[in-house]
Tab-separated table of C-alpha atoms and ligand atoms in Angstrom:
chain	number	residue	atom	x	y	z
A	880	MET	CA	30.416	-26.714	50.776
A	881	SER	CA	29.390	-24.276	50.924
A	882	LYS	CA	29.510	-21.344	48.206
A	883	ILE	CA	27.128	-19.133	47.424
A	884	THR	CA	26.635	-18.000	44.201
A	885	GLY	CA	24.249	-15.682	42.108
A	886	SER	CA	24.552	-12.903	44.812
A	887	LYS	CA	26.462	-10.342	45.020
A	888	THR	CA	28.537	-11.606	48.105
A	889	MET	CA	29.970	-15.509	47.585
A	890	LYS	CA	30.792	-17.707	50.283
A	891	TYR	CA	33.763	-19.553	50.768
A	892	ASP	CA	35.878	-21.936	52.797
A	893	TYR	CA	39.241	-20.451	52.226
A	894	ALA	CA	40.142	-17.266	50.239
A	895	VAL	CA	42.984	-16.605	49.463
A	896	ILE	CA	45.177	-13.224	48.964
A	897	GLY	CA	47.683	-12.779	46.836
A	898	ALA	CA	48.488	-16.153	43.873
A	899	CYS	CA	51.570	-16.691	43.362
A	900	LYS	CA	54.231	-19.166	45.123
A	901	ALA	CA	52.726	-19.435	48.788
A	902	GLY	CA	49.217	-18.433	47.673
A	903	LEU	CA	49.145	-20.418	45.320
A	904	THR	CA	50.720	-23.564	47.063
A	905	ALA	CA	47.733	-23.356	50.220
A	906	VAL	CA	45.667	-23.392	47.153
A	907	GLU	CA	46.685	-26.679	45.775
A	908	THR	CA	47.370	-28.108	49.560
A	909	LEU	CA	44.178	-27.189	50.531
A	910	ARG	CA	42.715	-28.904	46.844
A	911	GLU	CA	44.086	-31.732	48.468
A	912	ARG	CA	42.644	-32.479	51.811
A	913	ALA	CA	39.738	-30.724	51.223
A	914	PRO	CA	38.769	-32.575	47.489
A	915	GLU	CA	34.652	-30.796	48.227
A	916	ALA	CA	35.569	-27.740	49.802
A	917	SER	CA	35.330	-24.102	47.717
A	918	ILE	CA	37.778	-21.453	47.545
A	919	LEU	CA	38.782	-18.742	46.560
A	920	LEU	CA	42.208	-17.370	44.516
A	921	ILE	CA	42.982	-13.692	44.211
A	922	ASN	CA	45.365	-12.607	41.730
A	923	GLY	CA	46.288	-8.705	42.493
A	924	GLU	CA	47.976	-8.810	38.832
A	925	ASP	CA	46.795	-8.825	34.927
A	926	ARG	CA	48.112	-12.187	34.346
A	927	LEU	CA	47.364	-15.887	35.597
A	928	PRO	CA	49.955	-16.490	38.333
A	929	TYR	CA	53.828	-16.621	37.522
A	930	LYS	CA	57.300	-17.435	38.567
A	931	ARG	CA	58.547	-13.681	40.062
A	932	THR	CA	62.550	-14.201	39.669
A	933	GLN	CA	62.294	-14.940	35.920
A	934	LEU	CA	61.127	-11.104	35.878
A	935	THR	CA	65.253	-10.475	37.078
A	936	LYS	CA	66.341	-13.013	34.878
A	937	LYS	CA	63.941	-11.951	31.464
A	938	LEU	CA	64.568	-8.189	31.589
A	939	ALA	CA	67.058	-8.108	29.306
A	940	SER	CA	65.178	-11.118	26.167
A	941	GLY	CA	61.511	-9.179	27.096
A	942	PHE	CA	58.731	-12.142	28.080
A	943	SER	CA	54.646	-12.088	26.454
A	944	PRO	CA	52.192	-12.876	29.402
A	945	ASP	CA	52.129	-16.173	29.600
A	946	ASP	CA	56.038	-16.901	29.910
A	947	PHE	CA	56.126	-18.213	32.697
A	948	SER	CA	52.707	-19.163	34.483
A	949	LEU	CA	52.729	-21.890	37.209
A	950	LYS	CA	49.446	-22.907	35.936
A	951	ASP	CA	47.887	-22.704	32.243
A	952	GLU	CA	44.187	-21.637	32.575
A	953	GLY	CA	42.697	-25.056	33.197
A	954	TRP	CA	43.931	-26.203	36.314
A	955	TYR	CA	42.588	-23.632	38.213
A	956	SER	CA	38.613	-24.790	36.450
A	957	ASP	CA	39.263	-28.374	36.445
A	958	ASN	CA	40.936	-27.931	40.461
A	959	SER	CA	36.934	-25.964	41.183
A	960	ILE	CA	39.593	-22.913	41.795
A	961	GLU	CA	37.855	-20.065	41.897
A	962	LEU	CA	40.820	-17.185	40.558
A	963	TRP	CA	40.063	-13.604	40.786
A	964	ASN	CA	42.691	-11.952	38.198
A	965	ASN	CA	43.467	-7.967	38.136
A	966	THR	CA	41.746	-7.927	41.153
A	967	ARG	CA	43.833	-6.523	44.680
A	968	VAL	CA	41.226	-6.579	47.821
A	969	LEU	CA	40.910	-3.132	49.388
A	970	GLU	CA	39.470	-4.147	52.994
A	971	ILE	CA	39.314	-7.418	54.971
A	972	ASP	CA	36.662	-7.573	57.629
A	973	LYS	CA	37.522	-9.896	60.571
A	974	GLU	CA	34.183	-9.751	62.000
A	975	LYS	CA	32.091	-10.777	59.123
A	976	HIS	CA	35.037	-12.031	56.926
A	977	GLU	CA	34.154	-10.667	55.079
A	978	LEU	CA	37.161	-9.095	51.941
A	979	ILE	CA	36.172	-6.143	49.204
A	980	CYS	CA	37.842	-6.165	45.964
A	981	SER	CA	38.859	-3.138	44.012
A	982	ASP	CA	36.068	-4.377	41.129
A	983	GLY	CA	33.493	-4.095	43.474
A	984	ARG	CA	33.303	-7.801	44.373
A	985	THR	CA	32.999	-8.977	48.436
A	986	ALA	CA	33.237	-12.287	49.528
A	987	VAL	CA	32.824	-14.278	52.536
A	988	TRP	CA	35.581	-16.547	54.293
A	989	GLY	CA	35.963	-19.106	56.807
A	990	LYS	CA	39.379	-19.314	57.339
A	991	LEU	CA	41.271	-16.571	55.480
A	992	LEU	CA	45.406	-16.359	54.012
A	993	ILE	CA	47.030	-13.569	53.585
A	994	ALA	CA	50.323	-14.042	51.335
A	995	THR	CA	50.656	-10.775	49.603
A	996	GLY	CA	53.996	-10.734	49.656
A	997	ALA	CA	56.771	-7.738	50.395
A	998	ILE	CA	57.458	-4.888	48.987
A	999	PRO	CA	61.181	-3.616	48.454
A	1000	PHE	CA	62.369	-2.103	51.207
A	1001	GLN	CA	63.598	1.964	50.292
A	1002	VAL	CA	66.738	3.016	51.765
A	1003	ASP	CA	65.303	6.905	53.774
A	1004	ILE	CA	67.694	9.161	51.675
A	1005	PRO	CA	66.947	11.941	49.515
A	1006	GLY	CA	66.123	11.797	45.820
A	1007	ARG	CA	64.123	8.058	46.871
A	1008	GLU	CA	61.295	9.174	45.268
A	1009	PHE	CA	63.809	8.438	41.253
A	1010	VAL	CA	64.593	5.284	41.983
A	1011	LYS	CA	63.246	2.309	40.329
A	1012	HIS	CA	62.242	-1.181	42.314
A	1013	LEU	CA	61.269	-4.287	40.395
A	1014	ARG	CA	59.149	-6.595	42.091
A	1015	SER	CA	56.201	-7.613	39.436
A	1016	ALA	CA	55.638	-9.000	35.648
A	1017	ALA	CA	54.247	-5.539	34.940
A	1018	ASP	CA	56.760	-3.387	36.369
A	1019	THR	CA	59.808	-5.139	34.598
A	1020	GLU	CA	57.132	-4.633	31.461
A	1021	ILE	CA	57.830	-1.038	32.051
A	1022	LEU	CA	61.011	-0.567	33.426
A	1023	ARG	CA	62.611	-2.448	30.223
A	1024	ALA	CA	61.019	-0.383	27.570
A	1025	GLU	CA	62.578	2.757	29.702
A	1026	LEU	CA	66.106	0.698	29.656
A	1027	LEU	CA	65.788	0.416	25.688
A	1028	SER	CA	65.976	3.910	25.554
A	1029	CYS	CA	68.100	4.700	27.850
A	1030	ARG	CA	72.391	4.984	27.912
A	1031	ARG	CA	73.568	4.598	31.192
A	1032	VAL	CA	71.625	2.588	34.411
A	1033	ALA	CA	72.611	2.782	38.599
A	1034	VAL	CA	71.692	-0.578	40.118
A	1035	ILE	CA	71.932	0.211	43.818
A	1036	GLY	CA	72.468	-3.251	45.820
A	1037	GLN	CA	74.803	-6.152	45.719
A	1038	GLY	CA	72.618	-8.747	46.579
A	1039	VAL	CA	71.827	-11.568	43.968
A	1040	GLU	CA	68.549	-9.210	42.217
A	1041	GLY	CA	71.469	-6.477	42.293
A	1042	VAL	CA	73.791	-8.545	40.589
A	1043	GLU	CA	70.956	-10.253	37.952
A	1044	ILE	CA	69.312	-7.007	37.160
A	1045	ALA	CA	73.116	-5.380	36.649
A	1046	GLU	CA	73.605	-7.964	34.424
A	1047	GLN	CA	70.765	-8.049	32.395
A	1048	CYS	CA	71.318	-3.880	31.801
A	1049	ARG	CA	74.178	-5.259	30.838
A	1050	LYS	CA	73.321	-7.782	28.126
A	1051	MET	CA	70.788	-4.500	26.856
A	1052	GLY	CA	74.473	-2.412	25.290
A	1053	LEU	CA	73.275	0.172	29.028
A	1054	GLU	CA	76.819	1.223	30.682
A	1055	VAL	CA	75.829	-0.430	34.110
A	1056	HIS	CA	77.348	1.069	37.357
A	1057	LEU	CA	76.597	-1.749	40.269
A	1058	THR	CA	77.014	-0.189	44.047
A	1059	GLY	CA	75.383	-0.053	47.235
A	1060	ARG	CA	76.955	-0.750	50.971
A	1061	ASP	CA	77.804	-3.729	50.949
A	1062	SER	CA	81.704	-4.546	50.527
A	1063	ARG	CA	81.345	-7.928	47.977
A	1064	LEU	CA	78.784	-8.680	45.295
A	1065	MET	CA	76.074	-11.569	47.072
A	1066	GLN	CA	77.617	-12.017	50.056
A	1067	ARG	CA	74.980	-13.465	52.089
A	1068	TRP	CA	75.855	-15.892	49.772
A	1069	LEU	CA	79.146	-16.561	48.493
A	1070	ASN	CA	82.203	-16.279	50.634
A	1071	GLN	CA	84.931	-14.096	49.293
A	1072	ARG	CA	86.515	-16.479	47.111
A	1073	LEU	CA	83.620	-16.513	45.208
A	1074	SER	CA	82.442	-13.115	45.546
A	1075	GLY	CA	85.723	-12.559	44.384
A	1076	LYS	CA	85.497	-14.656	41.129
A	1077	LEU	CA	81.725	-13.385	40.113
A	1078	LEU	CA	83.887	-9.508	40.433
A	1079	SER	CA	86.106	-10.521	37.539
A	1080	LEU	CA	83.301	-11.849	35.898
A	1081	PHE	CA	81.865	-8.696	36.012
A	1082	LYS	CA	84.439	-6.306	35.957
A	1083	SER	CA	85.465	-8.620	32.176
A	1084	GLU	CA	82.189	-8.263	31.396
A	1085	GLY	CA	82.616	-4.607	31.450
A	1086	VAL	CA	79.917	-3.389	34.973
A	1087	HIS	CA	81.466	-1.019	36.860
A	1088	CYS	CA	81.461	-2.086	40.002
A	1089	SER	CA	82.195	-0.465	43.448
A	1090	PHE	CA	81.715	-1.296	46.918
A	1091	SER	CA	81.121	-0.262	50.767
A	1092	ARG	CA	79.517	3.351	49.190
A	1093	ASP	CA	76.355	4.402	51.194
A	1094	VAL	CA	74.319	6.227	49.039
A	1095	SER	CA	73.743	9.154	49.930
A	1096	ASN	CA	71.552	11.410	48.143
A	1097	ILE	CA	70.575	11.225	44.456
A	1098	THR	CA	69.840	14.451	42.241
A	1099	LYS	CA	67.987	14.866	39.131
A	1100	GLU	CA	69.444	17.092	36.890
A	1101	GLY	CA	67.362	17.990	33.796
A	1102	ASP	CA	66.993	14.451	32.542
A	1103	HIS	CA	68.899	12.742	33.943
A	1104	TYR	CA	70.553	11.090	37.447
A	1105	ARG	CA	73.377	12.080	39.995
A	1106	VAL	CA	73.379	9.300	42.297
A	1107	HIS	CA	75.716	10.390	45.378
A	1108	SER	CA	78.145	8.318	47.378
A	1109	PRO	CA	80.837	9.390	49.223
A	1110	GLY	CA	83.511	9.873	47.120
A	1111	GLU	CA	81.692	8.771	44.353
A	1112	VAL	CA	78.978	10.811	42.169
A	1113	LEU	CA	77.267	8.482	39.565
A	1114	GLU	CA	75.321	9.814	35.789
A	1115	VAL	CA	72.852	8.026	34.810
A	1116	ASP	CA	70.069	8.542	32.811
A	1117	ILE	CA	68.005	5.621	35.747
A	1118	VAL	CA	67.905	4.534	38.822
A	1119	LEU	CA	67.119	0.946	40.263
A	1120	ALA	CA	67.287	-0.873	43.359
A	1121	SER	CA	67.110	-3.586	45.623
A	1122	THR	CA	68.280	-3.320	48.646
A	1123	GLY	CA	65.241	-5.937	50.270
A	1124	ILE	CA	61.917	-6.237	51.434
A	1125	ARG	CA	59.581	-5.684	54.244
A	1126	GLY	CA	56.190	-7.859	54.240
A	1127	ASN	CA	53.154	-5.857	52.415
A	1128	PRO	CA	51.898	-4.027	55.374
A	1129	ALA	CA	48.887	-2.855	53.206
A	1130	LEU	CA	46.200	-4.723	54.476
A	1131	ALA	CA	47.908	-6.632	57.614
A	1132	GLU	CA	47.973	-3.027	59.485
A	1133	ALA	CA	44.799	-2.099	59.245
A	1134	LEU	CA	43.849	-5.578	61.036
A	1135	GLY	CA	46.659	-4.414	63.701
A	1136	ILE	CA	48.820	-7.549	63.300
A	1137	TYR	CA	51.919	-6.285	61.270
A	1138	GLY	CA	54.606	-6.166	63.011
A	1139	LYS	CA	57.913	-4.238	62.129
A	1140	LYS	CA	59.317	-6.360	59.334
A	1141	GLY	CA	55.805	-8.087	58.469
A	1142	ILE	CA	52.778	-10.327	59.162
A	1143	ALA	CA	53.560	-11.219	62.868
A	1144	CYS	CA	52.164	-14.658	62.887
A	1145	ASP	CA	52.860	-18.109	65.303
A	1146	THR	CA	54.721	-20.928	63.263
A	1147	SER	CA	52.483	-22.473	62.370
A	1148	LEU	CA	51.635	-18.554	60.291
A	1149	GLN	CA	48.053	-18.481	62.277
A	1150	THR	CA	47.762	-15.017	63.085
A	1151	ARG	CA	46.363	-12.988	66.415
A	1152	ILE	CA	43.237	-13.054	64.238
A	1153	GLN	CA	42.112	-16.477	64.981
A	1154	ASP	CA	40.643	-17.459	61.163
A	1155	ILE	CA	42.834	-15.420	59.313
A	1156	TYR	CA	46.697	-16.869	57.985
A	1157	ALA	CA	49.865	-15.345	56.598
A	1158	ALA	CA	52.638	-16.814	54.707
A	1159	GLY	CA	55.152	-16.070	52.423
A	1160	ASP	CA	57.843	-12.907	51.536
A	1161	ALA	CA	54.661	-11.171	53.530
A	1162	VAL	CA	55.648	-13.055	57.086
A	1163	GLU	CA	57.424	-11.577	59.002
A	1164	VAL	CA	60.145	-14.267	59.996
A	1165	PRO	CA	62.357	-15.065	63.702
A	1166	SER	CA	66.527	-12.823	62.983
A	1167	GLY	CA	67.691	-14.913	61.143
A	1168	TRP	CA	65.629	-17.107	59.477
A	1169	PRO	CA	65.402	-16.633	55.485
A	1170	ARG	CA	62.525	-14.649	53.709
A	1171	GLY	CA	62.704	-13.455	49.712
A	1172	LEU	CA	63.844	-17.363	48.495
A	1173	TRP	CA	60.766	-19.420	46.365
A	1174	HIS	CA	61.127	-22.639	48.107
A	1175	TRP	CA	60.358	-20.911	51.710
A	1176	ALA	CA	56.930	-19.654	50.310
A	1177	GLU	CA	56.837	-22.625	48.061
A	1178	TYR	CA	57.136	-23.868	52.003
A	1179	GLN	CA	55.282	-21.539	54.380
A	1180	GLY	CA	52.229	-22.456	51.998
A	1181	ARG	CA	52.368	-25.994	51.990
A	1182	THR	CA	52.033	-25.701	55.565
A	1183	ALA	CA	49.122	-22.534	55.644
A	1184	GLY	CA	47.093	-24.589	53.547
A	1185	MET	CA	47.965	-27.245	56.067
A	1186	ASN	CA	46.706	-26.060	58.954
A	1187	MET	CA	43.987	-23.542	57.300
A	1188	SER	CA	42.622	-27.452	56.640
A	1189	GLY	CA	43.330	-28.638	60.438
A	1190	GLU	CA	46.661	-30.228	60.616
A	1191	SER	CA	48.989	-28.637	63.316
A	1192	GLN	CA	52.405	-28.386	61.565
A	1193	LYS	CA	55.191	-26.066	62.145
A	1194	ILE	CA	57.688	-23.836	60.310
A	1195	GLU	CA	60.916	-24.313	61.462
A	1196	ASN	CA	63.881	-22.299	60.061
A	1197	ILE	CA	64.902	-24.706	57.206
A	1198	PRO	CA	67.920	-24.945	54.663
A	1199	THR	CA	68.855	-21.949	52.209
A	1200	ARG	CA	69.622	-22.438	48.760
A	1201	LEU	CA	69.851	-19.833	45.761
A	1202	LYS	CA	71.251	-21.173	42.120
A	1203	CYS	CA	72.144	-17.940	40.014
A	1204	GLU	CA	73.652	-17.976	36.965
A	1205	PRO	CA	74.542	-14.037	36.102
A	1206	PHE	CA	76.276	-14.248	32.438
A	1207	GLY	CA	76.009	-17.913	32.030
A	1208	LYS	CA	78.297	-18.681	34.741
A	1209	PHE	CA	76.373	-20.875	37.325
A	1210	TYR	CA	76.756	-20.591	41.155
A	1211	PHE	CA	75.093	-22.147	44.051
A	1212	SER	CA	74.610	-22.118	47.358
A	1213	MET	CA	73.274	-23.497	50.331
A	1214	ALA	CA	73.713	-24.407	54.421
A	1215	LEU	CA	71.779	-26.176	57.011
A	1216	PRO	CA	70.507	-23.683	59.158
A	1217	ASP	CA	73.494	-22.894	61.051
A	1218	VAL	CA	76.251	-23.313	59.488
A	1219	ASN	CA	78.973	-21.136	59.277
A	1220	GLU	CA	82.539	-20.473	57.883
A	1221	ASP	CA	84.034	-22.162	60.724
A	1222	ASP	CA	81.880	-25.234	60.006
A	1223	LYS	CA	84.728	-27.851	58.779
A	1224	SER	CA	85.122	-27.662	55.012
A	1225	THR	CA	87.112	-28.573	51.967
A	1226	VAL	CA	87.492	-26.491	48.246
A	1227	PHE	CA	87.244	-30.196	46.538
A	1228	PHE	CA	88.620	-27.744	43.434
A	1229	ASP	CA	88.991	-24.653	42.718
A	1230	ASP	CA	90.285	-24.565	38.877
A	1231	LYS	CA	89.336	-24.061	35.556
A	1232	ARG	CA	86.314	-26.207	35.678
A	1233	GLY	CA	85.109	-23.640	38.712
A	1234	TYR	CA	84.612	-24.008	42.556
A	1235	LEU	CA	83.641	-26.348	44.711
A	1236	LYS	CA	83.760	-26.422	48.602
A	1237	ILE	CA	81.490	-28.374	50.931
A	1238	PHE	CA	80.960	-27.716	54.657
A	1239	GLU	CA	80.940	-30.975	57.073
A	1240	ARG	CA	79.888	-31.586	60.511
A	1241	GLU	CA	80.036	-34.979	62.216
A	1242	GLY	CA	80.750	-36.285	58.945
A	1243	ARG	CA	77.834	-35.218	57.153
A	1244	SER	CA	77.871	-32.720	53.823
A	1245	VAL	CA	76.348	-29.579	56.000
A	1246	ALA	CA	76.682	-26.584	53.392
A	1247	ALA	CA	77.945	-25.883	49.646
A	1248	LEU	CA	79.356	-23.538	47.208
A	1249	MET	CA	79.460	-24.300	43.619
A	1250	GLU	CA	80.751	-22.316	40.885
A	1251	GLY	CA	81.030	-23.458	37.266
A	1252	LEU	CA	79.362	-26.925	37.092
A	1253	SER	CA	75.552	-26.933	35.638
A	1254	LYS	CA	71.865	-26.776	37.180
A	1255	ASP	CA	72.020	-30.630	37.206
A	1256	ASP	CA	75.578	-30.854	38.893
A	1257	SER	CA	73.662	-28.287	41.859
A	1258	LYS	CA	70.640	-30.769	42.436
A	1259	ILE	CA	73.135	-33.510	42.876
A	1260	LEU	CA	74.592	-31.967	46.270
A	1261	GLU	CA	71.232	-30.692	47.187
A	1262	LYS	CA	70.397	-34.102	47.775
A	1263	GLY	CA	73.625	-34.860	49.180
A	1264	ILE	CA	73.366	-32.321	52.059
A	1265	HIS	CA	69.612	-33.502	52.985
A	1266	GLN	CA	71.043	-37.243	52.639
A	1267	GLY	CA	73.845	-35.606	54.998
A	1268	MET	CA	76.434	-37.511	52.440
A	1269	PRO	CA	79.933	-37.577	53.998
A	1270	ALA	CA	81.592	-34.731	51.694
A	1271	GLU	CA	84.367	-36.754	49.950
A	1272	SER	CA	81.884	-39.312	49.020
A	1273	LEU	CA	79.459	-36.139	47.746
A	1274	ALA	CA	82.253	-34.679	45.568
A	1275	SER	CA	83.375	-38.018	44.479
A	1276	SER	CA	80.556	-37.210	41.876
A	1277	PHE	CA	82.204	-34.222	40.359
A	1278	ILE	CA	86.373	-35.117	40.816
B	160	FAD	C1	62.810	-9.555	40.638
B	160	FAD	C2	63.041	-10.889	42.114
B	160	FAD	C3	63.740	-11.963	41.572
B	160	FAD	C4	63.960	-13.481	42.366
B	160	FAD	N1	64.657	-13.854	42.641
B	160	FAD	C5	64.854	-15.326	43.132
B	160	FAD	C6	65.359	-16.400	42.949
B	160	FAD	O1	66.372	-16.165	41.180
B	160	FAD	N2	65.292	-17.318	43.728
B	160	FAD	C7	64.530	-16.984	44.812
B	160	FAD	O2	64.868	-18.238	45.691
B	160	FAD	N3	64.234	-16.183	45.308
B	160	FAD	C8	63.602	-15.101	44.320
B	160	FAD	N4	62.848	-14.532	44.286
B	160	FAD	C9	62.598	-13.743	45.545
B	160	FAD	C10	60.987	-14.654	45.076
B	160	FAD	O3	60.517	-14.787	44.202
B	160	FAD	C11	59.886	-14.667	46.205
B	160	FAD	O4	60.161	-14.893	47.571
B	160	FAD	C12	58.346	-15.002	45.826
B	160	FAD	O5	58.176	-15.524	44.656
B	160	FAD	C13	57.431	-14.950	47.503
B	160	FAD	O6	56.568	-15.571	46.952
B	160	FAD	P1	54.416	-15.243	48.032
B	160	FAD	O7	54.019	-16.040	47.673
B	160	FAD	O8	55.208	-14.986	48.975
B	160	FAD	O9	54.992	-13.386	47.316
B	160	FAD	P2	54.905	-12.894	45.862
B	160	FAD	O10	55.337	-13.687	44.682
B	160	FAD	O11	55.324	-11.093	46.157
B	160	FAD	O12	52.640	-13.066	45.484
B	160	FAD	C14	52.539	-11.451	46.095
B	160	FAD	C15	50.992	-11.566	45.024
B	160	FAD	O13	49.833	-10.721	45.868
B	160	FAD	C16	49.817	-10.334	45.294
B	160	FAD	N5	49.151	-9.128	46.501
B	160	FAD	C17	49.006	-8.174	46.818
B	160	FAD	N6	48.269	-7.285	47.570
B	160	FAD	C18	47.450	-8.020	46.870
B	160	FAD	C19	46.081	-6.939	47.297
B	160	FAD	N7	45.517	-6.628	48.656
B	160	FAD	N8	45.109	-7.750	46.423
B	160	FAD	C20	45.122	-9.199	45.783
B	160	FAD	N9	46.911	-9.884	45.522
B	160	FAD	C21	47.367	-8.882	46.175
B	160	FAD	C22	50.953	-9.286	44.124
B	160	FAD	O14	50.081	-8.626	43.629
B	160	FAD	C23	51.522	-10.657	44.158
B	160	FAD	O15	50.966	-11.444	42.578
B	160	FAD	C24	62.868	-13.078	43.715
B	160	FAD	C25	62.147	-12.068	44.222
B	160	FAD	C26	61.478	-10.290	42.754
B	160	FAD	C27	60.751	-9.546	42.959
């Protein structure tokens, strides 16, 4: 298959922009299906592709550049994947099938995948320029150094990332204020009961939590900041936020394929430009579908890779799943699409061991909420839901 080197522009059967879960999974899938194809993977970051989900879990301890690499360096050469590290694509020429990179390199592609991830959604308020976000390992290293010289931090956003950032800041010994619009912690994932338990845990660990607060503006006062919301002013040294994401618009807007919240594609992950696909957090999905999840990026990367190699797979709404372990307490939430609190459910225990609730539809487990057990237990729950086990039998593994 074609790969012309030696001249400035190289030609590849497949080029993938963005080397995290979606891009790398697509590359693996392409390599399995097209053993002879030439594949270029362009990694915009300054280290080997890594597990992004670890950033909010290792903020307090810190990490080395290769601590959570997805593959070691040898994997790329062993699999004949051309990896361009620390290289950003600046422009895509859809007519010439060419891309132009920040270091001056250019490449011609047969089929292209844009897996450039997300950018943090910034709340449109005065003072938003003072807010810091955490998206890459490099951001996290800079932020960590700043946090080490701070005393007080405000974290805006009570979703899973906000919760994890607040926990890590507290572990660093900071005075932490977790605030935002939501009326409870991790409300997308947890029911009232578990949000309440998580709140008690956070309070007992000394995190200050305030809810239903729309931050109206942020002001800089000398070397500190004031975070204003109705009925509350927080005075802090640093303001962090995790208030949602948008698909990365950078390359897609110029190509005219950006929708409202991400790259527009069909369910084969093909954009309206022939031979250009998109996958992962970059993509705009139908309302109500998951986004911003590691396993979802993996699923899309695999589907895009299959379709680029000539198959015709379609993405569907898949079960959502979240695991997190703030202050050492394990939380797990999983649901098939369309499950809600109105489905038949049983709380199997809510005591010192923790909490287990399983939802059932037509005799099959369709969702579970769990607190306090282990990661291995969550795997049993996940398998049971995939297999559609009756709730009673699934719960019997834990009672
Ligand atoms: C701090 C944090 C914690 C998270 N925790 C969890 C969790 O606990 N559980 C969970 O399920 N999900 C979690 N997520 C979400 C999960 O990490 C993402 O859904 C997943 O990483 C998406 O993968 P992706 O490949 O689509 O995009 P990304 O991981 O965003 O990767 C996109 C890559 O493309 C690169 N790129 C962008 N533009 C260019 C360009 N022009 N040229 C070259 N490269 C470019 C970026 O630098 C980046 O490396 C977390 C996310 C963050 C930020």
